[in-house]
Every structure is written in C-alpha cells, then in structure tokens.
Amino acid sequence: MPLPLKEDELQGLVSMAKDWALTHGITMRTADRPTSSEVTNYAPFLLLPSPFPERLFHQACAVQQDFNLLYHRVAHDHDFLQSTLQSVIKVDDYTKRLWEIYETVRKEGIKQPVSLAINRNDFMTDSQGRTLSTPEDVNTLGIKEIEFNTIASGCAALATQVGIFHRFIFERCGLKDKINKLPANTGVSDIAGGMVQAWELYGNKEAVMLFLTETVSRNIFDQRWLEWGIYEINSKVKVLRRSFDQVYRKSQLTEDNKLILEGHEVGVVYFRCGYSPNDYITEEDWTTRLRIERSTAIKCPNIYYHLAGAKKIQQELGRPGVVERFIQDSEAVKRIRATFAGMYSLERDAEGDAAVAMAMENPFKYVLKPQREGGGNNYFGEDVRKVLRRVLDSDERMAYILMERIHPVPFQNYVLRAESPVQPNTMLSELGVFGVLIGTSDHIITNKQCGHLLRTKTSDINEGGVATGTSALDSPYLV
Ligand code: ADP
Ligand code: MG
C-alpha cells in the first residue's frame, strides 16, 4: 500500500481498526483506571503490518529451539550460574535476593525436577547504520539478539490478535493476494498447550494453576487470552489469578512441600510478576517467592531459570567457547552465535576497563544495561557516559553490562494509541520469538517454537515496551 494514505481513506481505516480491536480483544485497561475492567481501551497497535525481511524472520524462528535448549542447560548448571553472577550478587541487591532463594532451595533439595519455560527471544534487524536504497540491500542485513526473556514473557495473545487484524485489513483493502506474506501466529494456543502439558505432568487432576499477577495489571487481557486458551485445550484446568500478598495470606506448604492455596493444591505457578524489584514491596513478598520455590508445583519459571535470564548471563554466553560448553551440535552453535551482538563485561579488570574506555569515547554506539527486566532501565547515548563516570571507580559498575547498539531499518507506518492523533511516522521494530521447553535437568520432554510478537516504536524512542507505553503491537509483512 503506498504511504502516506489519503486523509479520507486513513480516517475510514482508523475508525474501523479501533472498533475491530475493541471487538476482538486487542485491549488494555486505561491509565486512569488501571485496576478496573469497567472502562477499557484498545492497546496501542499499528494500522498496517510492518515490513520485515522474510529470511531474517525465518532465521529468528529457526533458532528458537537451539536457544531454548541453551538456556535450559544454563539454568541447570550451578557452577556456571555461580561463577557468572557472583560479581553481580555483590553489588545488586535484587539479584542477591533471588540468589539466596536459589541457594536455599538447592541446599534443601529441589522438590520439583520439571521446569516449564515460556521464553521470548527478542531481535532487531541490524542495518549497521546503512540506509537501504534498493530491494537487494535487504539481503545484506543480519539479525541480532537484543535479549532472552525467561520470565513473564508477555503479549503473545495480543500479538496474535493484531496479526488476525492485519489479515482482515489486507482483505478489506483488496490485498488478498499478499496475505501469504503475513505469517500465521500460533503463540497463544502453543503457549497454552505447554502450560496444560505441564499441568498434566504434575499429575493431580484436582490441582489448580496459579497465575501470579500484579495488583495493578493494565495488560490483564493478554493474560486472560492465555487463560481462555488453556480452558479450550483442557476444560478441567482451573486457573486462579492471585497477587503475592494473596498467596502469602492464603497459602501454606504441606509437610511434603505441596503448595496449598485456598484449599487447592497448586500444580503450576505462572509468574506474570516477580521479575522486577518493584514487585517485592514487603518482606512477605520475598517469603512468598521462597514458599513457591520450595514447593512441588511446576514453576514458570523456577528460580534458576529466572537467574539464567539475567543480562550478565547473556553477556557471558557471548564469550568464545561458552555456548559450546552447553551445546555440542556445531551447526546449532553457529545458528546461535550468528545472532549475537557485541556484549562487554564491566568487571573491575583490564577487560572491563577497556570496555569502559570504549563506551566513554563513543557512548552513542552502546547501550548500558543493569540486571533488570520490564523496560525503562537501560541507558543510551550521553547517559551511558554519565552513569559510567559515576560508577567508574566502584564495584557498582559490575551490576551493568555493555552492549553494542543495534540500528534496525526504519520504515513508515501509523500507530493507533488511545487519545493520540494518527499520523505517519518513521518507525523501528523488534521481533520476539516465543518458545516453550518442558524438561528435567537431563531429559527434554517438549521443545518448540511458539509464534511471535512484533513490537514497533517511533524511531526517536530508545526503549520499547508495550506495557510501558513506548511501543505498539504489530505483525510482520514479510519482504
Ligand atoms: P528489558 O529486559 O527491560 O526489556 P531489553 O534488553 O529488552 O531490556 O531492552 C529494552 C529495550 O531497549 C528493547 O526493547 C529495545 O527497544 C532497546 N534496546 C535494548 N538493547 C538494545 C540494543 N543493543 N540496541 C538497540 N536497542 C536496544
Ligand atoms: Mg526486553
């Protein structure tokens, strides 16, 4: 479709798009009433699907099982977790607390050998700063991993709905012959399938599934879609949505470590919070996390998977020979490594000093990342220099890693965001690929790729998160 669209055509599509979103659950609670479902809005999304190189889309999907396996093995490698995270634990209180829970349950003996991982691997196309003037230029692009998420990897459901909407709008606009360039997204049903499988493995038909949620959850409908997906696969499952505080007050462990919540045994715990220090407001919240980790419930993720998702781990995997420690298949190693961007440790040694000097010299070429999830925590551009200057001579710098900044290829599209004007914008995308892995330390039961999420933001924004309001839901148009 040639952009920009004519004004009357645009207005017609926009009003159709908003109503389609509201009638098909591309929804979020409002900023004014974030705990109420009485008034809702459409979640921010793109009017049209955004161009994404077909080759790179398939490359990102094809490497998911390799990454699932890599992180599964990392999560189960105590020595590696310890040696990699020890410097971070010294200076980052949040990681330290997670580590203490891990150490406690490890010493007591892990009561549930099965892990359920719902991962999302995030990528950007890497233009290396070049502009693309001919279609052939697309062939010179690569794809780079931004981060690997092992906890609360969200938006699969809303992304699935946006993909369906984009098919609809193509049909309405007479572009039916191009629909085969809009890849189907099986995110919700695949992920729900993994959760049901884990519940079945738990082996008690009376057990409930606990969604651990924030008390204020604007993105509740994305989670509800997953819940509906679960019921569709197995109507016997009962999902309870509860906060840390509710679980603290209404649950206990039995002598044989079963987690009993409001009288029901819990078979699976799915964390949609607990990934940020802000989720642990009171000591009771930490007590609750420990109680869950001590239990026989299958956790998504368990504490060692949570730790494996630290950015420090991602940086360490970038070192020569480290992926090879976990993956023997040399083709799989190549597939994984082909997506690695430059990552640098900021430890207090010669290597760390060199990375600091490099970033101070050229801060716009790097992103400075603490061990945090959920968006809004990284430093870009001049802020990289500011923070490094502050932590230069202290151990505090070990809490961060430095990453090469990736520049995806820009394009034009329209964002629909509640109460905001719709206008053509220069945009950038980040592709997330979902994966499910179920297994014990030495036995893989399921390992699959499960749909995708495209998130798009205007090119002037550094970070992008849908829940944080900086990026919007999208789907790829393969070019
Ligand atoms: P979080 O765990 O908080 O989501 P991410 O590492 O995913 O942290 O970074 C948040 C956002 O910052 C990403 O979604 C992306 O928009 C931007 N970002 C992160 N790393 C890079 C990078 N190396 N180059 C360009 N942008 C990045
Ligand atoms: Mg992220």
Short mmCIF file of C-alpha atoms and ligand atoms in Angstrom, two decimals:
data_model
loop_
_atom_site.label_atom_id
_atom_site.label_comp_id
_atom_site.label_asym_id
_atom_site.label_seq_id
_atom_site.Cartn_x
_atom_site.Cartn_y
_atom_site.Cartn_z
CA MET A 1 0.00 0.00 0.00
CA PRO A 2 1.58 3.34 -0.92
CA LEU A 3 2.11 5.54 2.14
CA PRO A 4 1.10 8.08 3.30
CA LEU A 5 -2.56 7.21 2.83
CA LYS A 6 -5.04 9.86 1.64
CA GLU A 7 -6.76 11.58 4.55
CA ASP A 8 -10.28 10.22 3.96
CA GLU A 9 -9.01 6.69 3.35
CA LEU A 10 -6.90 6.90 6.50
CA GLN A 11 -9.80 8.09 8.66
CA GLY A 12 -12.01 5.26 7.41
CA LEU A 13 -9.37 2.63 8.17
CA VAL A 14 -8.56 4.11 11.56
CA SER A 15 -12.13 4.06 12.81
CA MET A 16 -12.58 0.51 11.52
CA ALA A 17 -9.28 -0.54 13.15
CA LYS A 18 -10.22 0.83 16.57
CA ASP A 19 -13.59 -0.89 16.57
CA TRP A 20 -12.10 -4.14 15.30
CA ALA A 21 -9.58 -4.02 18.14
CA LEU A 22 -12.28 -3.47 20.75
CA THR A 23 -14.49 -6.21 19.33
CA HIS A 24 -11.59 -8.71 19.12
CA GLY A 25 -9.79 -8.15 22.40
CA ILE A 26 -6.75 -6.05 21.47
CA THR A 27 -7.44 -4.31 24.74
CA MET A 28 -5.84 -2.88 27.83
CA ARG A 29 -7.10 -1.23 30.96
CA THR A 30 -6.81 2.54 30.96
CA ALA A 31 -4.08 4.58 32.62
CA ASP A 32 -6.72 6.35 34.72
CA ARG A 33 -8.39 3.17 35.96
CA PRO A 34 -5.66 0.53 35.79
CA THR A 35 -7.39 -1.89 38.16
CA SER A 36 -10.84 -1.71 36.61
CA SER A 37 -12.40 -3.60 33.73
CA GLU A 38 -15.35 -1.21 33.62
CA VAL A 39 -13.62 1.06 31.12
CA THR A 40 -11.02 -0.27 28.71
CA ASN A 41 -9.09 0.98 25.69
CA TYR A 42 -7.59 -0.65 22.68
CA ALA A 43 -3.93 -1.45 23.28
CA PRO A 44 -1.54 0.58 21.09
CA PHE A 45 -1.14 -1.13 17.71
CA LEU A 46 -0.05 -0.48 14.14
CA LEU A 47 -2.64 0.25 11.49
CA LEU A 48 -0.75 -1.79 8.90
CA PRO A 49 1.69 -4.69 9.27
CA SER A 50 5.31 -3.54 9.15
CA PRO A 51 7.88 -4.77 6.64
CA PHE A 52 10.28 -7.39 8.00
CA PRO A 53 12.85 -9.34 5.94
CA GLU A 54 11.46 -12.81 5.29
CA ARG A 55 14.84 -14.51 5.52
CA LEU A 56 15.55 -12.98 8.92
CA PHE A 57 12.09 -13.78 10.24
CA HIS A 58 12.65 -17.45 9.45
CA GLN A 59 16.18 -17.33 10.84
CA ALA A 60 14.87 -15.98 14.16
CA CYS A 61 12.14 -18.64 14.35
CA ALA A 62 14.50 -21.44 13.36
CA VAL A 63 16.99 -20.71 16.15
CA GLN A 64 14.38 -20.79 18.94
CA GLN A 65 14.74 -24.45 19.85
CA ASP A 66 18.52 -24.05 19.99
CA PHE A 67 18.13 -21.14 22.39
CA ASN A 68 15.52 -22.97 24.47
CA LEU A 69 17.96 -25.81 24.96
CA LEU A 70 20.88 -23.47 25.63
CA TYR A 71 19.06 -21.66 28.43
CA HIS A 72 17.67 -24.90 29.84
CA ARG A 73 21.21 -26.16 30.28
CA VAL A 74 22.45 -22.82 31.61
CA ALA A 75 19.65 -22.83 34.21
CA HIS A 76 20.71 -26.29 35.37
CA ASP A 77 24.44 -25.52 35.56
CA HIS A 78 25.06 -24.40 39.11
CA ASP A 79 28.79 -23.71 38.66
CA PHE A 80 28.16 -21.54 35.64
CA LEU A 81 25.39 -19.54 37.31
CA GLN A 82 27.55 -19.03 40.36
CA SER A 83 30.74 -18.00 38.61
CA THR A 84 28.89 -15.71 36.19
CA LEU A 85 26.63 -14.00 38.69
CA GLN A 86 28.97 -13.72 41.68
CA SER A 87 30.17 -10.20 40.86
CA VAL A 88 26.61 -9.00 40.23
CA ILE A 89 25.39 -10.52 43.51
CA LYS A 90 28.00 -8.47 45.38
CA VAL A 91 26.57 -5.17 44.19
CA ASP A 92 22.98 -5.75 43.08
CA ASP A 93 20.66 -6.39 45.98
CA TYR A 94 17.78 -7.69 43.86
CA THR A 95 19.87 -10.36 42.13
CA LYS A 96 21.35 -11.22 45.52
CA ARG A 97 17.93 -11.91 46.97
CA LEU A 98 17.00 -14.15 44.05
CA TRP A 99 20.30 -15.92 44.51
CA GLU A 100 19.64 -16.51 48.22
CA ILE A 101 16.32 -18.16 47.39
CA TYR A 102 18.07 -20.32 44.82
CA GLU A 103 20.78 -21.33 47.32
CA THR A 104 18.16 -22.14 49.95
CA VAL A 105 16.10 -24.45 47.76
CA ARG A 106 19.19 -26.02 46.25
CA LYS A 107 20.52 -26.92 49.69
CA GLU A 108 17.15 -28.22 50.83
CA GLY A 109 16.83 -30.25 47.63
CA ILE A 110 14.80 -29.23 44.59
CA LYS A 111 11.30 -30.65 45.11
CA GLN A 112 10.12 -30.39 41.51
CA PRO A 113 12.59 -31.58 38.85
CA VAL A 114 10.39 -30.47 35.92
CA SER A 115 10.80 -26.95 34.55
CA LEU A 116 8.27 -25.17 32.38
CA ALA A 117 9.94 -22.45 30.34
CA ILE A 118 7.99 -19.92 28.32
CA ASN A 119 10.77 -17.92 26.70
CA ARG A 120 10.83 -14.98 24.35
CA ASN A 121 13.93 -14.21 22.34
CA ASP A 122 13.96 -10.59 21.12
CA PHE A 123 15.75 -9.49 17.95
CA MET A 124 16.31 -6.45 15.81
CA THR A 125 17.44 -6.30 12.22
CA ASP A 126 20.92 -4.86 12.08
CA SER A 127 21.47 -2.30 9.34
CA GLN A 128 24.89 -1.33 10.75
CA GLY A 129 23.87 2.24 10.14
CA ARG A 130 23.48 1.85 6.36
CA THR A 131 20.42 3.12 4.53
CA LEU A 132 18.72 0.65 2.24
CA SER A 133 18.02 2.08 -1.17
CA THR A 134 17.37 -1.00 -3.29
CA PRO A 135 15.43 -4.18 -2.53
CA GLU A 136 18.72 -6.09 -2.89
CA ASP A 137 20.12 -4.19 0.07
CA VAL A 138 17.77 -6.18 2.31
CA ASN A 139 19.86 -9.26 1.55
CA THR A 140 22.86 -7.70 3.27
CA LEU A 141 21.03 -7.33 6.61
CA GLY A 142 21.60 -9.51 9.64
CA ILE A 143 19.56 -10.12 12.75
CA LYS A 144 20.82 -9.55 16.29
CA GLU A 145 19.52 -10.79 19.61
CA ILE A 146 18.52 -7.98 21.98
CA GLU A 147 17.73 -10.14 24.97
CA PHE A 148 16.42 -13.52 26.06
CA ASN A 149 13.44 -13.42 28.44
CA THR A 150 12.80 -16.34 30.78
CA ILE A 151 10.14 -14.74 32.99
CA ALA A 152 6.73 -13.17 32.28
CA SER A 153 7.32 -13.10 28.52
CA GLY A 154 4.12 -11.36 27.55
CA CYS A 155 2.00 -10.10 24.67
CA ALA A 156 1.74 -13.36 22.70
CA ALA A 157 -2.05 -13.14 22.75
CA LEU A 158 -2.44 -9.50 21.80
CA ALA A 159 0.13 -10.01 19.04
CA THR A 160 -1.86 -12.95 17.72
CA GLN A 161 -4.98 -10.77 17.53
CA VAL A 162 -3.09 -7.95 15.78
CA GLY A 163 -1.88 -10.49 13.19
CA ILE A 164 -5.50 -11.50 12.56
CA PHE A 165 -6.48 -7.84 12.26
CA HIS A 166 -3.77 -7.20 9.68
CA ARG A 167 -5.09 -10.06 7.56
CA PHE A 168 -8.53 -8.54 7.84
CA ILE A 169 -7.38 -5.08 6.78
CA PHE A 170 -5.46 -6.55 3.83
CA GLU A 171 -8.63 -8.26 2.72
CA ARG A 172 -10.67 -5.08 3.09
CA CYS A 173 -8.09 -3.13 1.10
CA GLY A 174 -8.06 -5.55 -1.83
CA LEU A 175 -4.67 -7.04 -0.89
CA LYS A 176 -5.87 -10.62 -0.51
CA ASP A 177 -3.09 -11.87 -2.80
CA LYS A 178 -0.50 -10.55 -0.30
CA ILE A 179 -1.92 -12.30 2.78
CA ASN A 180 0.54 -15.15 2.37
CA LYS A 181 3.22 -12.63 3.39
CA LEU A 182 1.57 -12.29 6.81
CA PRO A 183 2.81 -15.34 8.74
CA ALA A 184 0.27 -17.12 10.92
CA ASN A 185 0.82 -16.69 14.63
CA THR A 186 0.11 -19.68 16.87
CA GLY A 187 1.52 -18.01 20.01
CA VAL A 188 -1.41 -18.29 22.40
CA SER A 189 -2.54 -21.80 21.56
CA ASP A 190 1.04 -23.14 21.60
CA ILE A 191 1.94 -21.48 24.89
CA ALA A 192 -1.37 -22.51 26.46
CA GLY A 193 -0.65 -26.03 25.18
CA GLY A 194 2.69 -26.03 27.01
CA MET A 195 1.04 -24.88 30.22
CA VAL A 196 -1.61 -27.57 30.03
CA GLN A 197 1.04 -30.19 29.32
CA ALA A 198 2.96 -29.10 32.43
CA TRP A 199 -0.26 -29.26 34.47
CA GLU A 200 -0.91 -32.78 33.20
CA LEU A 201 2.66 -33.79 34.08
CA TYR A 202 2.07 -32.59 37.62
CA GLY A 203 -0.33 -35.48 37.80
CA ASN A 204 -3.17 -34.31 40.02
CA LYS A 205 -6.41 -33.59 38.18
CA GLU A 206 -7.65 -31.58 41.17
CA ALA A 207 -4.64 -29.26 41.20
CA VAL A 208 -5.11 -25.63 40.15
CA MET A 209 -2.89 -23.41 38.04
CA LEU A 210 -1.82 -20.19 39.73
CA PHE A 211 -1.25 -17.05 37.66
CA LEU A 212 0.82 -14.84 39.93
CA THR A 213 -0.18 -11.32 38.93
CA GLU A 214 0.45 -7.72 39.85
CA THR A 215 -2.21 -5.95 41.89
CA VAL A 216 -2.30 -3.28 39.17
CA SER A 217 -2.32 -5.01 35.83
CA ARG A 218 -3.23 -2.94 32.77
CA ASN A 219 -2.19 -5.76 30.47
CA ILE A 220 -4.64 -8.21 32.05
CA PHE A 221 -6.38 -9.17 28.80
CA ASP A 222 -3.23 -10.61 27.29
CA GLN A 223 -3.13 -12.92 30.31
CA ARG A 224 -6.84 -13.69 30.10
CA TRP A 225 -6.47 -14.76 26.46
CA LEU A 226 -3.93 -17.29 27.63
CA GLU A 227 -6.30 -18.47 30.33
CA TRP A 228 -9.11 -18.91 27.76
CA GLY A 229 -6.61 -20.80 25.57
CA ILE A 230 -5.92 -23.17 28.45
CA TYR A 231 -9.62 -23.88 29.03
CA GLU A 232 -10.08 -24.54 25.34
CA ILE A 233 -7.43 -27.25 25.42
CA ASN A 234 -8.44 -28.76 28.75
CA SER A 235 -11.58 -27.53 30.43
CA LYS A 236 -10.65 -29.39 33.64
CA VAL A 237 -7.89 -26.92 34.47
CA LYS A 238 -8.81 -24.22 36.94
CA VAL A 239 -6.79 -21.01 36.85
CA LEU A 240 -6.56 -18.76 39.91
CA ARG A 241 -5.22 -15.23 39.46
CA ARG A 242 -3.62 -14.06 42.70
CA SER A 243 -1.07 -11.49 43.87
CA PHE A 244 1.97 -12.15 46.06
CA ASP A 245 0.07 -10.73 49.01
CA GLN A 246 -2.94 -13.01 48.49
CA VAL A 247 -0.72 -16.05 48.13
CA TYR A 248 1.14 -15.04 51.29
CA ARG A 249 -2.05 -14.84 53.33
CA LYS A 250 -3.94 -17.76 51.85
CA SER A 251 -1.39 -20.47 51.14
CA GLN A 252 0.82 -22.87 53.04
CA LEU A 253 3.18 -25.76 52.36
CA THR A 254 2.32 -29.25 53.49
CA GLU A 255 4.93 -31.47 55.11
CA ASP A 256 5.74 -32.97 51.73
CA ASN A 257 6.00 -29.48 50.17
CA LYS A 258 2.73 -29.32 48.31
CA LEU A 259 1.59 -25.74 47.86
CA ILE A 260 -1.99 -25.38 49.10
CA LEU A 261 -3.79 -22.18 48.11
CA GLU A 262 -7.27 -21.54 49.46
CA GLY A 263 -7.66 -25.25 49.97
CA HIS A 264 -6.49 -26.25 46.47
CA GLU A 265 -3.21 -27.96 45.65
CA VAL A 266 -1.26 -25.86 43.13
CA GLY A 267 0.18 -27.80 40.17
CA VAL A 268 1.64 -24.97 38.09
CA VAL A 269 2.70 -21.43 39.03
CA TYR A 270 2.91 -18.98 36.14
CA PHE A 271 4.71 -15.76 37.04
CA ARG A 272 3.35 -12.64 35.37
CA CYS A 273 5.02 -10.57 38.05
CA GLY A 274 8.04 -11.05 40.27
CA TYR A 275 10.53 -10.10 37.52
CA SER A 276 11.26 -6.67 38.97
CA PRO A 277 12.39 -5.48 42.41
CA ASN A 278 9.27 -3.28 42.43
CA ASP A 279 7.17 -6.44 42.61
CA TYR A 280 8.70 -7.28 46.01
CA ILE A 281 7.41 -4.48 48.16
CA THR A 282 7.39 -6.19 51.54
CA GLU A 283 9.44 -8.93 53.20
CA GLU A 284 6.29 -11.07 52.92
CA ASP A 285 6.57 -10.92 49.12
CA TRP A 286 10.04 -12.48 49.35
CA THR A 287 8.72 -15.06 51.79
CA THR A 288 6.02 -15.92 49.28
CA ARG A 289 8.53 -16.34 46.46
CA LEU A 290 10.57 -18.68 48.64
CA ARG A 291 7.45 -20.64 49.60
CA ILE A 292 6.57 -21.14 45.94
CA GLU A 293 10.14 -22.17 45.08
CA ARG A 294 10.18 -24.68 47.93
CA SER A 295 7.00 -26.30 46.66
CA THR A 296 6.41 -29.25 44.37
CA ALA A 297 4.48 -27.02 41.93
CA ILE A 298 5.94 -26.72 38.43
CA LYS A 299 7.10 -23.12 38.18
CA CYS A 300 7.23 -20.99 35.07
CA PRO A 301 9.94 -20.06 35.60
CA ASN A 302 11.65 -21.59 38.63
CA ILE A 303 14.29 -19.54 40.40
CA TYR A 304 17.25 -20.94 38.44
CA TYR A 305 15.57 -20.21 35.10
CA HIS A 306 14.81 -16.72 36.37
CA LEU A 307 18.51 -16.22 37.20
CA ALA A 308 19.56 -17.65 33.83
CA GLY A 309 17.64 -14.80 32.16
CA ALA A 310 19.98 -12.18 33.70
CA LYS A 311 21.67 -9.90 31.21
CA LYS A 312 25.01 -10.82 32.75
CA ILE A 313 24.43 -14.41 31.59
CA GLN A 314 23.69 -13.24 28.05
CA GLN A 315 26.94 -11.28 28.05
CA GLU A 316 28.91 -14.26 29.33
CA LEU A 317 27.44 -16.54 26.66
CA GLY A 318 28.95 -14.20 24.09
CA ARG A 319 32.49 -15.15 25.13
CA PRO A 320 34.39 -17.61 22.96
CA GLY A 321 33.72 -21.23 23.88
CA VAL A 322 30.86 -20.61 26.32
CA VAL A 323 27.93 -21.62 24.11
CA GLU A 324 29.99 -24.69 23.24
CA ARG A 325 30.04 -25.66 26.92
CA PHE A 326 26.27 -26.23 26.68
CA ILE A 327 25.60 -27.16 23.05
CA GLN A 328 27.56 -29.88 21.29
CA ASP A 329 25.91 -29.67 17.85
CA SER A 330 28.26 -27.35 15.94
CA GLU A 331 25.54 -26.25 13.48
CA ALA A 332 23.31 -25.21 16.38
CA VAL A 333 26.22 -23.29 17.91
CA LYS A 334 26.66 -21.45 14.60
CA ARG A 335 22.97 -20.62 14.40
CA ILE A 336 23.02 -19.21 17.93
CA ARG A 337 26.25 -17.26 17.53
CA ALA A 338 25.13 -15.71 14.24
CA THR A 339 22.61 -13.66 16.25
CA PHE A 340 24.99 -12.37 18.94
CA ALA A 341 25.73 -8.66 19.11
CA GLY A 342 28.84 -7.31 20.84
CA MET A 343 28.49 -7.66 24.62
CA TYR A 344 31.07 -6.48 27.13
CA SER A 345 31.68 -7.16 30.79
CA LEU A 346 32.27 -4.17 33.07
CA GLU A 347 34.10 -6.09 35.79
CA ARG A 348 36.99 -4.39 37.55
CA ASP A 349 39.77 -5.85 35.45
CA ALA A 350 41.69 -4.91 32.31
CA GLU A 351 38.90 -6.18 30.07
CA GLY A 352 36.28 -4.16 31.95
CA ASP A 353 38.49 -1.07 31.89
CA ALA A 354 38.83 -1.38 28.12
CA ALA A 355 35.04 -1.62 27.74
CA VAL A 356 34.53 1.44 29.94
CA ALA A 357 37.05 3.43 27.89
CA MET A 358 35.38 2.35 24.65
CA ALA A 359 31.94 3.43 25.86
CA MET A 360 33.17 6.73 27.29
CA GLU A 361 34.71 7.54 23.93
CA ASN A 362 31.66 6.62 21.84
CA PRO A 363 28.59 6.40 24.09
CA PHE A 364 26.13 6.51 21.19
CA LYS A 365 27.42 3.19 19.92
CA TYR A 366 26.39 1.32 23.09
CA VAL A 367 23.58 0.52 25.48
CA LEU A 368 24.30 0.21 29.20
CA LYS A 369 22.14 -2.40 30.91
CA PRO A 370 21.58 -3.23 34.58
CA GLN A 371 20.18 -6.61 35.67
CA ARG A 372 16.56 -5.57 35.26
CA GLU A 373 13.53 -6.61 33.23
CA GLY A 374 10.38 -4.92 32.06
CA GLY A 375 11.70 -1.90 30.19
CA GLY A 376 12.83 1.59 31.08
CA ASN A 377 16.03 0.57 32.87
CA ASN A 378 18.73 0.88 30.22
CA TYR A 379 20.93 3.85 29.39
CA PHE A 380 21.54 5.22 25.92
CA GLY A 381 23.77 7.92 24.40
CA GLU A 382 25.05 10.62 26.72
CA ASP A 383 23.51 8.81 29.73
CA VAL A 384 25.92 5.91 29.16
CA ARG A 385 28.78 8.30 29.78
CA LYS A 386 27.09 9.88 32.80
CA VAL A 387 26.44 6.59 34.55
CA LEU A 388 29.87 5.18 33.76
CA ARG A 389 31.51 8.30 35.10
CA ARG A 390 29.61 7.84 38.35
CA VAL A 391 30.40 4.14 38.84
CA LEU A 392 33.84 4.10 37.24
CA ASP A 393 35.83 3.56 40.42
CA SER A 394 33.40 1.43 42.36
CA ASP A 395 32.21 -2.16 42.35
CA GLU A 396 28.82 -0.80 41.34
CA ARG A 397 29.86 -0.96 37.72
CA MET A 398 29.78 -4.77 37.89
CA ALA A 399 25.99 -4.58 38.14
CA TYR A 400 25.88 -3.49 34.47
CA ILE A 401 26.81 -4.93 31.13
CA LEU A 402 27.59 -3.02 27.99
CA MET A 403 26.05 -3.90 24.65
CA GLU A 404 26.63 -2.76 21.13
CA ARG A 405 23.72 -0.59 19.99
CA ILE A 406 21.72 -2.10 17.13
CA HIS A 407 20.13 0.08 14.47
CA PRO A 408 17.17 -1.60 12.79
CA VAL A 409 15.94 -0.49 9.38
CA PRO A 410 13.37 2.33 9.64
CA PHE A 411 10.05 2.42 7.73
CA GLN A 412 6.78 4.38 7.70
CA ASN A 413 3.58 3.33 9.44
CA TYR A 414 0.73 4.64 11.60
CA VAL A 415 0.36 3.94 15.33
CA LEU A 416 -3.08 3.87 16.92
CA ARG A 417 -2.81 4.88 20.54
CA ALA A 418 -5.80 5.88 22.65
CA GLU A 419 -6.35 9.64 22.74
CA SER A 420 -3.45 10.35 20.36
CA PRO A 421 -3.56 11.74 16.82
CA VAL A 422 -2.82 9.28 14.00
CA GLN A 423 -0.07 10.41 11.65
CA PRO A 424 2.60 8.76 9.51
CA ASN A 425 5.77 8.14 11.48
CA THR A 426 9.24 6.76 10.99
CA MET A 427 9.28 3.53 12.95
CA LEU A 428 11.55 0.68 14.10
CA SER A 429 10.61 -2.89 15.03
CA GLU A 430 11.74 -5.57 17.45
CA LEU A 431 10.78 -9.17 16.74
CA GLY A 432 10.16 -11.51 19.67
CA VAL A 433 10.01 -15.26 19.10
CA PHE A 434 8.31 -17.39 21.72
CA GLY A 435 9.38 -20.86 22.76
CA VAL A 436 8.26 -23.49 25.23
CA LEU A 437 10.52 -26.04 26.82
CA ILE A 438 9.44 -28.63 29.35
CA GLY A 439 12.03 -30.90 30.88
CA THR A 440 14.20 -32.00 33.77
CA SER A 441 17.94 -31.40 34.04
CA ASP A 442 18.77 -34.24 31.69
CA HIS A 443 15.53 -35.07 29.90
CA ILE A 444 13.75 -32.80 27.40
CA ILE A 445 10.04 -33.56 27.16
CA THR A 446 8.97 -30.71 24.84
CA ASN A 447 10.99 -28.11 22.97
CA LYS A 448 9.20 -25.95 20.43
CA GLN A 449 8.95 -22.53 18.85
CA CYS A 450 5.58 -20.90 19.57
CA GLY A 451 4.63 -17.91 17.47
CA HIS A 452 5.99 -14.39 17.53
CA LEU A 453 5.48 -10.80 18.63
CA LEU A 454 6.41 -7.74 16.62
CA ARG A 455 6.69 -4.53 18.62
CA THR A 456 7.15 -1.22 16.86
CA LYS A 457 8.10 2.21 18.16
CA THR A 458 8.85 5.59 16.62
CA SER A 459 12.50 5.90 15.69
CA ASP A 460 13.19 8.67 18.21
CA ILE A 461 12.50 6.38 21.20
CA ASN A 462 15.35 4.38 22.71
CA GLU A 463 13.39 1.70 24.54
CA GLY A 464 10.31 -0.18 23.56
CA GLY A 465 7.76 -1.97 25.71
CA VAL A 466 4.03 -2.27 25.03
CA ALA A 467 3.04 -2.45 28.69
CA THR A 468 5.29 0.54 29.46
CA GLY A 469 3.58 2.51 26.70
CA THR A 470 6.55 3.20 24.43
CA SER A 471 5.95 0.67 21.71
CA ALA A 472 2.94 -0.75 19.95
CA LEU A 473 1.74 -4.19 18.90
CA ASP A 474 2.42 -5.09 15.31
CA SER A 475 2.75 -8.01 12.93
CA PRO A 476 5.29 -8.63 10.18
CA TYR A 477 4.73 -8.22 6.47
CA LEU A 478 7.48 -10.42 5.04
CA VAL A 479 9.62 -8.80 2.36
P1 ADP B 1 14.18 -5.23 29.28
O1 ADP B 1 14.52 -6.52 29.93
O2 ADP B 1 14.00 -4.14 30.24
O3 ADP B 1 13.05 -5.37 28.31
P2 ADP B 1 15.91 -5.03 26.97
O4 ADP B 1 17.31 -5.51 26.91
O5 ADP B 1 14.93 -5.82 26.21
O6 ADP B 1 15.50 -4.84 28.48
O7 ADP B 1 15.90 -3.54 26.47
C1 ADP B 1 14.72 -2.76 26.44
C2 ADP B 1 14.57 -2.08 25.10
O8 ADP B 1 15.71 -1.27 24.83
C3 ADP B 1 14.48 -3.03 23.93
O9 ADP B 1 13.16 -3.46 23.74
C4 ADP B 1 15.00 -2.19 22.79
O10 ADP B 1 13.99 -1.34 22.29
C5 ADP B 1 16.06 -1.32 23.46
N1 ADP B 1 17.39 -1.97 23.34
C6 ADP B 1 17.94 -2.85 24.19
N2 ADP B 1 19.16 -3.25 23.77
C7 ADP B 1 19.39 -2.61 22.62
C8 ADP B 1 20.47 -2.59 21.68
N3 ADP B 1 21.57 -3.34 21.89
N4 ADP B 1 20.37 -1.80 20.60
C9 ADP B 1 19.25 -1.04 20.40
N5 ADP B 1 18.20 -1.00 21.23
C10 ADP B 1 18.26 -1.78 22.34
MG MG B 2 13.05 -6.67 26.54
#
